[in-house]
């Protein structure tokens, strides 16, 4: 495994960063999760744009241009001889002292990890995931812009711990207004009477898979709109699915002990899953 750090490649054993990196000390940085399918990277430019926007929002200046970064990602895939992969690029604030002032960190750190990757949820794409609504709340956009995919993932991790404890596959996180926000690492969609609804983008991460679902729904002539959604909408849904780069489109057939619809992945979800598979396997940066 060859890992990119600051312009050089290291074996997994030798891939090391400083304990003074503010990415570690303060979660000061941004990251991405990107998939490659059969040697083509899905929506690479969108992921790079989101990462650079996140960096800009926290005044982190990446030490390389978008073009150079894109090339570094593709080179990491080539070096690891990966065709189906999950790619994890990271910008950290870089090495400073123990104070949090980012002016002490003269140069941002860049890390790219790429690993071989298949279907994240295995047989659950056919059975459906078990969802658990959790007590931890999504940070509000009033507190921190939700579209910064920052290295602070503690609320997502607390959500995951709660879901794990309750025997679920994925958490469903609400925002502080009491509306559904998203999963611990994915966006959520609810289908009722053939119409798809999903929480407003301001209150979750603007998922790239979410965006692809909007495009596919339009193409397939399925109605899709943003909405405020709560427990009632979840529990009475005909179908529920979550979307993410890692999860792709995954049906959720049980939530808080209730059966969703007839307990099997529904027809709208399945149609979108097929269309998404087709999209990811036929597009992307070679
Ligand atoms: N929501 C959160 C909190 C995430 O971490 C992710 C994963 O990146 C998503 C949603 C889904 O986003 P995407 O489809 O861009 O992977």
Tab-separated table of C-alpha atoms and ligand atoms in Angstrom:
chain	number	residue	atom	x	y	z
A	1	UNK	CA	0.000	0.000	0.000
A	2	UNK	CA	1.492	3.308	-1.121
A	3	UNK	CA	0.298	6.390	0.747
A	4	UNK	CA	0.797	9.947	-0.473
A	5	UNK	CA	2.015	12.449	2.104
A	6	UNK	CA	3.098	15.944	1.092
A	7	UNK	CA	4.259	15.008	-2.381
A	8	UNK	CA	5.964	11.692	-1.595
A	9	UNK	CA	4.816	8.085	-1.384
A	10	UNK	CA	5.364	5.887	1.662
A	11	UNK	CA	4.554	2.305	2.554
A	12	UNK	CA	1.751	1.900	5.107
A	13	UNK	CA	4.298	1.161	7.854
A	14	UNK	CA	6.296	4.285	7.068
A	15	UNK	CA	3.373	6.647	6.480
A	16	UNK	CA	3.627	8.968	9.493
A	17	UNK	CA	2.640	12.516	10.376
A	18	UNK	CA	3.735	14.776	13.220
A	19	UNK	CA	1.962	14.738	16.595
A	20	UNK	CA	2.050	18.542	16.252
A	21	UNK	CA	-0.151	18.477	13.159
A	22	UNK	CA	-3.253	20.488	13.978
A	23	UNK	CA	-5.327	17.981	12.041
A	24	UNK	CA	-4.629	15.657	14.972
A	25	UNK	CA	-4.488	18.216	17.783
A	26	UNK	CA	-7.671	20.077	16.833
A	27	UNK	CA	-9.398	18.223	14.028
A	28	UNK	CA	-8.313	21.204	11.964
A	29	UNK	CA	-8.644	20.112	8.356
A	30	UNK	CA	-10.970	18.716	5.713
A	31	UNK	CA	-11.306	15.377	3.994
A	32	UNK	CA	-13.122	13.571	1.222
A	33	UNK	CA	-14.305	10.082	0.397
A	34	UNK	CA	-14.154	9.202	-3.297
A	35	UNK	CA	-14.847	6.001	-5.222
A	36	UNK	CA	-13.242	4.551	-8.289
A	37	UNK	CA	-15.133	1.960	-10.308
A	38	UNK	CA	-13.256	-0.184	-12.776
A	39	UNK	CA	-10.428	2.319	-13.037
A	40	UNK	CA	-12.632	5.413	-13.355
A	41	UNK	CA	-13.027	7.903	-10.545
A	42	UNK	CA	-16.645	8.892	-9.992
A	43	UNK	CA	-17.350	12.648	-9.893
A	44	UNK	CA	-13.730	13.459	-9.083
A	45	UNK	CA	-14.035	17.153	-9.914
A	46	UNK	CA	-17.080	17.530	-7.663
A	47	UNK	CA	-15.229	15.961	-4.749
A	48	UNK	CA	-12.182	18.154	-5.356
A	49	UNK	CA	-14.390	21.262	-5.587
A	50	UNK	CA	-16.138	20.406	-2.309
A	51	UNK	CA	-12.799	19.816	-0.601
A	52	UNK	CA	-11.304	23.083	-1.840
A	53	UNK	CA	-14.482	24.961	-0.865
A	54	UNK	CA	-14.276	23.426	2.622
A	55	UNK	CA	-10.603	24.404	2.847
A	56	UNK	CA	-11.421	27.939	1.744
A	57	UNK	CA	-14.217	28.174	4.313
A	58	UNK	CA	-11.732	27.427	7.099
A	59	UNK	CA	-8.940	29.586	5.594
A	60	UNK	CA	-6.763	26.566	4.853
A	61	UNK	CA	-4.626	27.113	1.778
A	62	UNK	CA	-3.877	23.827	0.002
A	63	UNK	CA	-0.225	23.713	-1.060
A	64	UNK	CA	-1.159	22.475	-4.529
A	65	UNK	CA	-3.565	23.459	-7.286
A	66	UNK	CA	-6.737	21.502	-8.020
A	67	UNK	CA	-5.076	20.130	-11.164
A	68	UNK	CA	-1.995	18.990	-9.230
A	69	UNK	CA	-4.173	17.474	-6.547
A	70	UNK	CA	-6.244	15.610	-9.108
A	71	UNK	CA	-3.054	14.219	-10.643
A	72	UNK	CA	-1.810	13.185	-7.164
A	73	UNK	CA	-5.056	11.261	-6.573
A	74	UNK	CA	-4.819	9.491	-9.931
A	75	UNK	CA	-1.124	8.727	-9.324
A	76	UNK	CA	-2.011	7.196	-5.931
A	77	UNK	CA	-4.481	4.884	-7.689
A	78	UNK	CA	-1.903	3.900	-10.318
A	79	UNK	CA	0.827	3.228	-7.730
A	80	UNK	CA	-1.528	0.963	-5.818
A	81	UNK	CA	-2.753	-0.678	-9.006
A	82	UNK	CA	-6.352	-0.105	-7.931
A	83	UNK	CA	-9.413	-0.329	-10.172
A	84	UNK	CA	-12.214	-0.509	-7.599
A	85	UNK	CA	-11.171	1.705	-4.764
A	86	UNK	CA	-12.123	4.004	-1.944
A	87	UNK	CA	-9.930	7.099	-1.831
A	88	UNK	CA	-9.434	9.252	1.241
A	89	UNK	CA	-7.748	12.606	0.585
A	90	UNK	CA	-7.055	14.813	3.610
A	91	UNK	CA	-5.865	18.390	4.048
A	92	UNK	CA	-4.617	19.132	7.539
A	93	UNK	CA	-3.729	22.568	8.849
A	94	UNK	CA	-0.170	21.276	9.113
A	95	UNK	CA	2.471	21.277	11.800
A	96	UNK	CA	2.415	24.029	14.425
A	97	UNK	CA	2.803	24.210	18.197
A	98	UNK	CA	0.315	23.295	20.920
A	99	UNK	CA	-1.635	26.536	20.518
A	100	UNK	CA	-4.629	26.461	18.219
A	101	UNK	CA	-3.664	29.558	16.232
A	102	UNK	CA	-3.402	28.386	12.604
A	103	UNK	CA	-0.835	31.110	11.875
A	104	UNK	CA	1.629	28.801	13.662
A	105	UNK	CA	1.163	26.254	10.885
A	106	UNK	CA	3.037	27.554	7.846
A	107	UNK	CA	2.108	24.769	5.434
A	108	UNK	CA	-1.004	22.608	5.104
A	109	UNK	CA	-0.491	18.842	5.053
A	110	UNK	CA	-1.767	16.637	2.223
A	111	UNK	CA	-2.497	12.942	2.599
A	112	UNK	CA	-4.049	10.529	0.085
A	113	UNK	CA	-4.922	6.976	1.062
A	114	UNK	CA	-6.490	4.562	-1.432
A	115	UNK	CA	-7.691	1.063	-0.655
A	116	UNK	CA	-9.417	-1.698	-2.538
A	117	UNK	CA	-13.185	-1.487	-2.042
A	118	UNK	CA	-16.333	-3.400	-2.891
A	119	UNK	CA	-19.911	-3.029	-1.665
A	120	UNK	CA	-19.894	-1.491	1.817
A	121	UNK	CA	-23.045	-3.188	3.111
A	122	UNK	CA	-22.698	-6.654	1.504
A	123	UNK	CA	-25.980	-8.574	1.552
A	124	UNK	CA	-27.837	-5.656	3.141
A	125	UNK	CA	-28.467	-4.165	-0.309
A	126	UNK	CA	-30.952	-7.003	-0.728
A	127	UNK	CA	-32.188	-7.240	2.868
A	128	UNK	CA	-32.137	-3.568	3.745
A	129	UNK	CA	-30.376	-1.791	6.584
A	130	UNK	CA	-31.672	-1.406	10.104
A	131	UNK	CA	-31.777	2.276	11.056
A	132	UNK	CA	-31.734	3.733	14.544
A	133	UNK	CA	-32.726	7.300	15.404
A	134	UNK	CA	-30.168	8.643	17.852
A	135	UNK	CA	-30.005	11.322	20.542
A	136	UNK	CA	-26.928	13.164	19.243
A	137	UNK	CA	-27.820	16.180	17.067
A	138	UNK	CA	-26.283	17.340	13.814
A	139	UNK	CA	-24.354	20.551	14.267
A	140	UNK	CA	-26.515	23.432	13.079
A	141	UNK	CA	-25.534	25.592	10.110
A	142	UNK	CA	-25.797	28.557	12.488
A	143	UNK	CA	-22.906	27.043	14.484
A	144	UNK	CA	-20.733	25.665	11.676
A	145	UNK	CA	-21.480	25.394	7.957
A	146	UNK	CA	-22.659	21.833	7.435
A	147	UNK	CA	-20.982	21.537	4.063
A	148	UNK	CA	-17.476	21.644	5.479
A	149	UNK	CA	-16.439	17.989	5.540
A	150	UNK	CA	-14.117	18.685	8.431
A	151	UNK	CA	-11.910	16.377	10.466
A	152	UNK	CA	-14.329	16.874	13.382
A	153	UNK	CA	-16.629	13.874	13.065
A	154	UNK	CA	-17.379	13.366	16.739
A	155	UNK	CA	-21.154	13.831	16.472
A	156	UNK	CA	-21.224	11.290	13.642
A	157	UNK	CA	-19.116	8.899	15.717
A	158	UNK	CA	-21.363	9.297	18.765
A	159	UNK	CA	-24.318	8.589	16.474
A	160	UNK	CA	-22.609	5.454	15.179
A	161	UNK	CA	-21.854	4.268	18.734
A	162	UNK	CA	-25.518	4.692	19.670
A	163	UNK	CA	-26.671	2.849	16.541
A	164	UNK	CA	-24.174	0.047	17.231
A	165	UNK	CA	-25.368	-0.297	20.823
A	166	UNK	CA	-28.945	-0.602	19.648
A	167	UNK	CA	-28.058	-3.212	17.043
A	168	UNK	CA	-28.546	-0.968	14.012
A	169	UNK	CA	-26.541	-0.682	10.814
A	170	UNK	CA	-26.787	3.093	10.523
A	171	UNK	CA	-27.824	6.044	12.661
A	172	UNK	CA	-30.461	8.580	11.707
A	173	UNK	CA	-29.437	11.970	13.057
A	174	UNK	CA	-31.873	14.836	13.686
A	175	UNK	CA	-30.960	18.505	13.650
A	176	UNK	CA	-31.561	20.808	16.623
A	177	UNK	CA	-34.900	21.933	15.167
A	178	UNK	CA	-36.137	18.355	15.453
A	179	UNK	CA	-36.081	17.509	11.753
A	180	UNK	CA	-34.261	14.590	10.212
A	181	UNK	CA	-30.843	15.628	8.998
A	182	UNK	CA	-28.839	12.653	7.719
A	183	UNK	CA	-27.050	9.427	8.626
A	184	UNK	CA	-23.610	9.207	10.221
A	185	UNK	CA	-21.993	9.041	6.790
A	186	UNK	CA	-24.808	9.381	4.300
A	187	UNK	CA	-27.863	11.385	3.269
A	188	UNK	CA	-31.378	10.069	3.725
A	189	UNK	CA	-34.432	9.869	1.451
A	190	UNK	CA	-38.036	8.937	2.207
A	191	UNK	CA	-40.567	7.720	-0.349
A	192	UNK	CA	-44.310	8.056	0.162
A	193	UNK	CA	-46.913	7.463	-2.535
A	194	UNK	CA	-44.238	7.423	-5.242
A	195	UNK	CA	-42.754	10.793	-4.255
A	196	UNK	CA	-39.261	11.138	-2.841
A	197	UNK	CA	-38.429	13.651	-0.151
A	198	UNK	CA	-35.125	14.488	1.512
A	199	UNK	CA	-34.068	17.042	4.156
A	200	UNK	CA	-33.067	20.540	3.026
A	201	UNK	CA	-29.420	20.713	2.037
A	202	UNK	CA	-28.601	23.506	4.499
A	203	UNK	CA	-28.933	21.038	7.370
A	204	UNK	CA	-26.668	18.243	6.122
A	205	UNK	CA	-23.651	17.574	3.972
A	206	UNK	CA	-24.426	18.320	0.335
A	207	UNK	CA	-23.732	14.754	-0.710
A	208	UNK	CA	-22.421	14.075	-4.184
A	209	UNK	CA	-24.401	10.834	-4.273
A	210	UNK	CA	-27.423	12.870	-3.134
A	211	UNK	CA	-26.865	15.112	-6.143
A	212	UNK	CA	-26.665	12.085	-8.430
A	213	UNK	CA	-29.993	10.838	-7.027
A	214	UNK	CA	-31.592	14.189	-7.884
A	215	UNK	CA	-30.354	13.794	-11.471
A	216	UNK	CA	-31.488	10.172	-11.726
A	217	UNK	CA	-34.933	10.889	-10.264
A	218	UNK	CA	-35.422	13.632	-12.821
A	219	UNK	CA	-34.326	11.334	-15.643
A	220	UNK	CA	-36.635	8.564	-14.439
A	221	UNK	CA	-39.544	10.972	-13.993
A	222	UNK	CA	-39.819	10.416	-10.230
A	223	UNK	CA	-40.905	13.397	-8.139
A	224	UNK	CA	-38.254	14.520	-5.640
A	225	UNK	CA	-38.317	17.517	-3.314
A	226	UNK	CA	-36.589	18.826	-0.206
A	227	UNK	CA	-38.782	18.902	2.895
A	228	UNK	CA	-38.818	19.123	6.682
A	229	UNK	CA	-39.166	15.525	7.792
A	230	UNK	CA	-39.725	13.981	11.205
A	231	UNK	CA	-40.346	10.683	12.988
A	232	UNK	CA	-43.834	10.351	11.532
A	233	UNK	CA	-42.511	10.576	7.971
A	234	UNK	CA	-39.864	7.962	8.731
A	235	UNK	CA	-42.164	5.474	10.401
A	236	UNK	CA	-44.950	5.747	7.835
A	237	UNK	CA	-42.710	5.776	4.734
A	238	UNK	CA	-43.257	3.289	1.931
A	239	UNK	CA	-39.491	3.169	1.371
A	240	UNK	CA	-36.394	4.716	2.925
A	241	UNK	CA	-32.865	4.732	1.533
A	242	UNK	CA	-29.544	6.335	2.357
A	243	UNK	CA	-26.907	7.570	-0.068
A	244	UNK	CA	-23.179	8.094	0.173
A	245	UNK	CA	-19.987	7.557	-1.729
A	246	UNK	CA	-19.185	4.512	0.411
A	247	UNK	CA	-22.747	3.237	0.918
A	248	UNK	CA	-23.927	4.094	-2.618
A	249	UNK	CA	-27.738	3.743	-2.511
A	250	UNK	CA	-28.734	1.477	0.361
A	251	UNK	CA	-32.324	0.599	1.290
A	252	UNK	CA	-33.386	0.903	4.936
A	253	UNK	CA	-36.161	-1.518	5.789
A	254	UNK	CA	-36.268	-1.345	9.590
A	255	UNK	CA	-36.177	1.742	11.802
A	256	UNK	CA	-36.479	1.814	15.611
A	257	UNK	CA	-38.062	-1.626	15.635
A	258	UNK	CA	-40.637	-0.750	12.985
A	259	UNK	CA	-40.864	-2.351	9.578
A	260	UNK	CA	-40.702	0.130	6.694
A	261	UNK	CA	-43.200	-0.599	3.906
A	262	UNK	CA	-43.319	-4.357	3.490
A	263	UNK	CA	-39.848	-4.840	4.963
A	264	UNK	CA	-38.131	-5.321	1.617
A	265	UNK	CA	-36.289	-2.833	-0.604
A	266	UNK	CA	-39.068	-1.104	-2.571
A	267	UNK	CA	-39.497	-0.554	-6.308
A	268	UNK	CA	-38.446	3.118	-6.404
A	269	UNK	CA	-35.292	2.425	-4.384
A	270	UNK	CA	-34.438	-0.549	-6.598
A	271	UNK	CA	-34.928	1.493	-9.759
A	272	UNK	CA	-32.557	4.146	-8.446
A	273	UNK	CA	-30.019	1.549	-7.306
A	274	UNK	CA	-29.910	0.063	-10.808
A	275	UNK	CA	-29.593	3.501	-12.397
A	276	UNK	CA	-26.831	4.483	-9.966
A	277	UNK	CA	-24.859	1.314	-10.679
A	278	UNK	CA	-25.127	2.051	-14.385
A	279	UNK	CA	-24.058	5.684	-13.854
A	280	UNK	CA	-21.034	4.842	-11.701
A	281	UNK	CA	-19.828	2.137	-14.094
A	282	UNK	CA	-20.143	4.191	-17.256
A	283	UNK	CA	-18.858	7.623	-16.233
A	284	UNK	CA	-15.860	8.969	-14.359
A	285	UNK	CA	-12.281	10.117	-14.795
A	286	UNK	CA	-10.040	7.373	-16.222
B	1	LIG	N1	-23.324	12.966	5.111
B	1	LIG	C1	-22.186	12.810	5.800
B	1	LIG	C2	-22.117	13.262	7.197
B	1	LIG	C3	-21.073	12.211	5.178
B	1	LIG	O1	-19.935	12.047	5.848
B	1	LIG	C4	-21.189	11.771	3.843
B	1	LIG	C5	-20.045	11.128	3.184
B	1	LIG	O2	-19.263	11.773	2.552
B	1	LIG	C6	-22.397	11.964	3.165
B	1	LIG	C7	-23.443	12.572	3.837
B	1	LIG	C8	-22.584	11.544	1.749
B	1	LIG	O3	-21.882	12.378	0.882
B	1	LIG	P1	-21.335	11.847	-0.497
B	1	LIG	O4	-22.491	11.311	-1.261
B	1	LIG	O5	-20.736	13.046	-1.137
B	1	LIG	O6	-20.329	10.796	-0.195
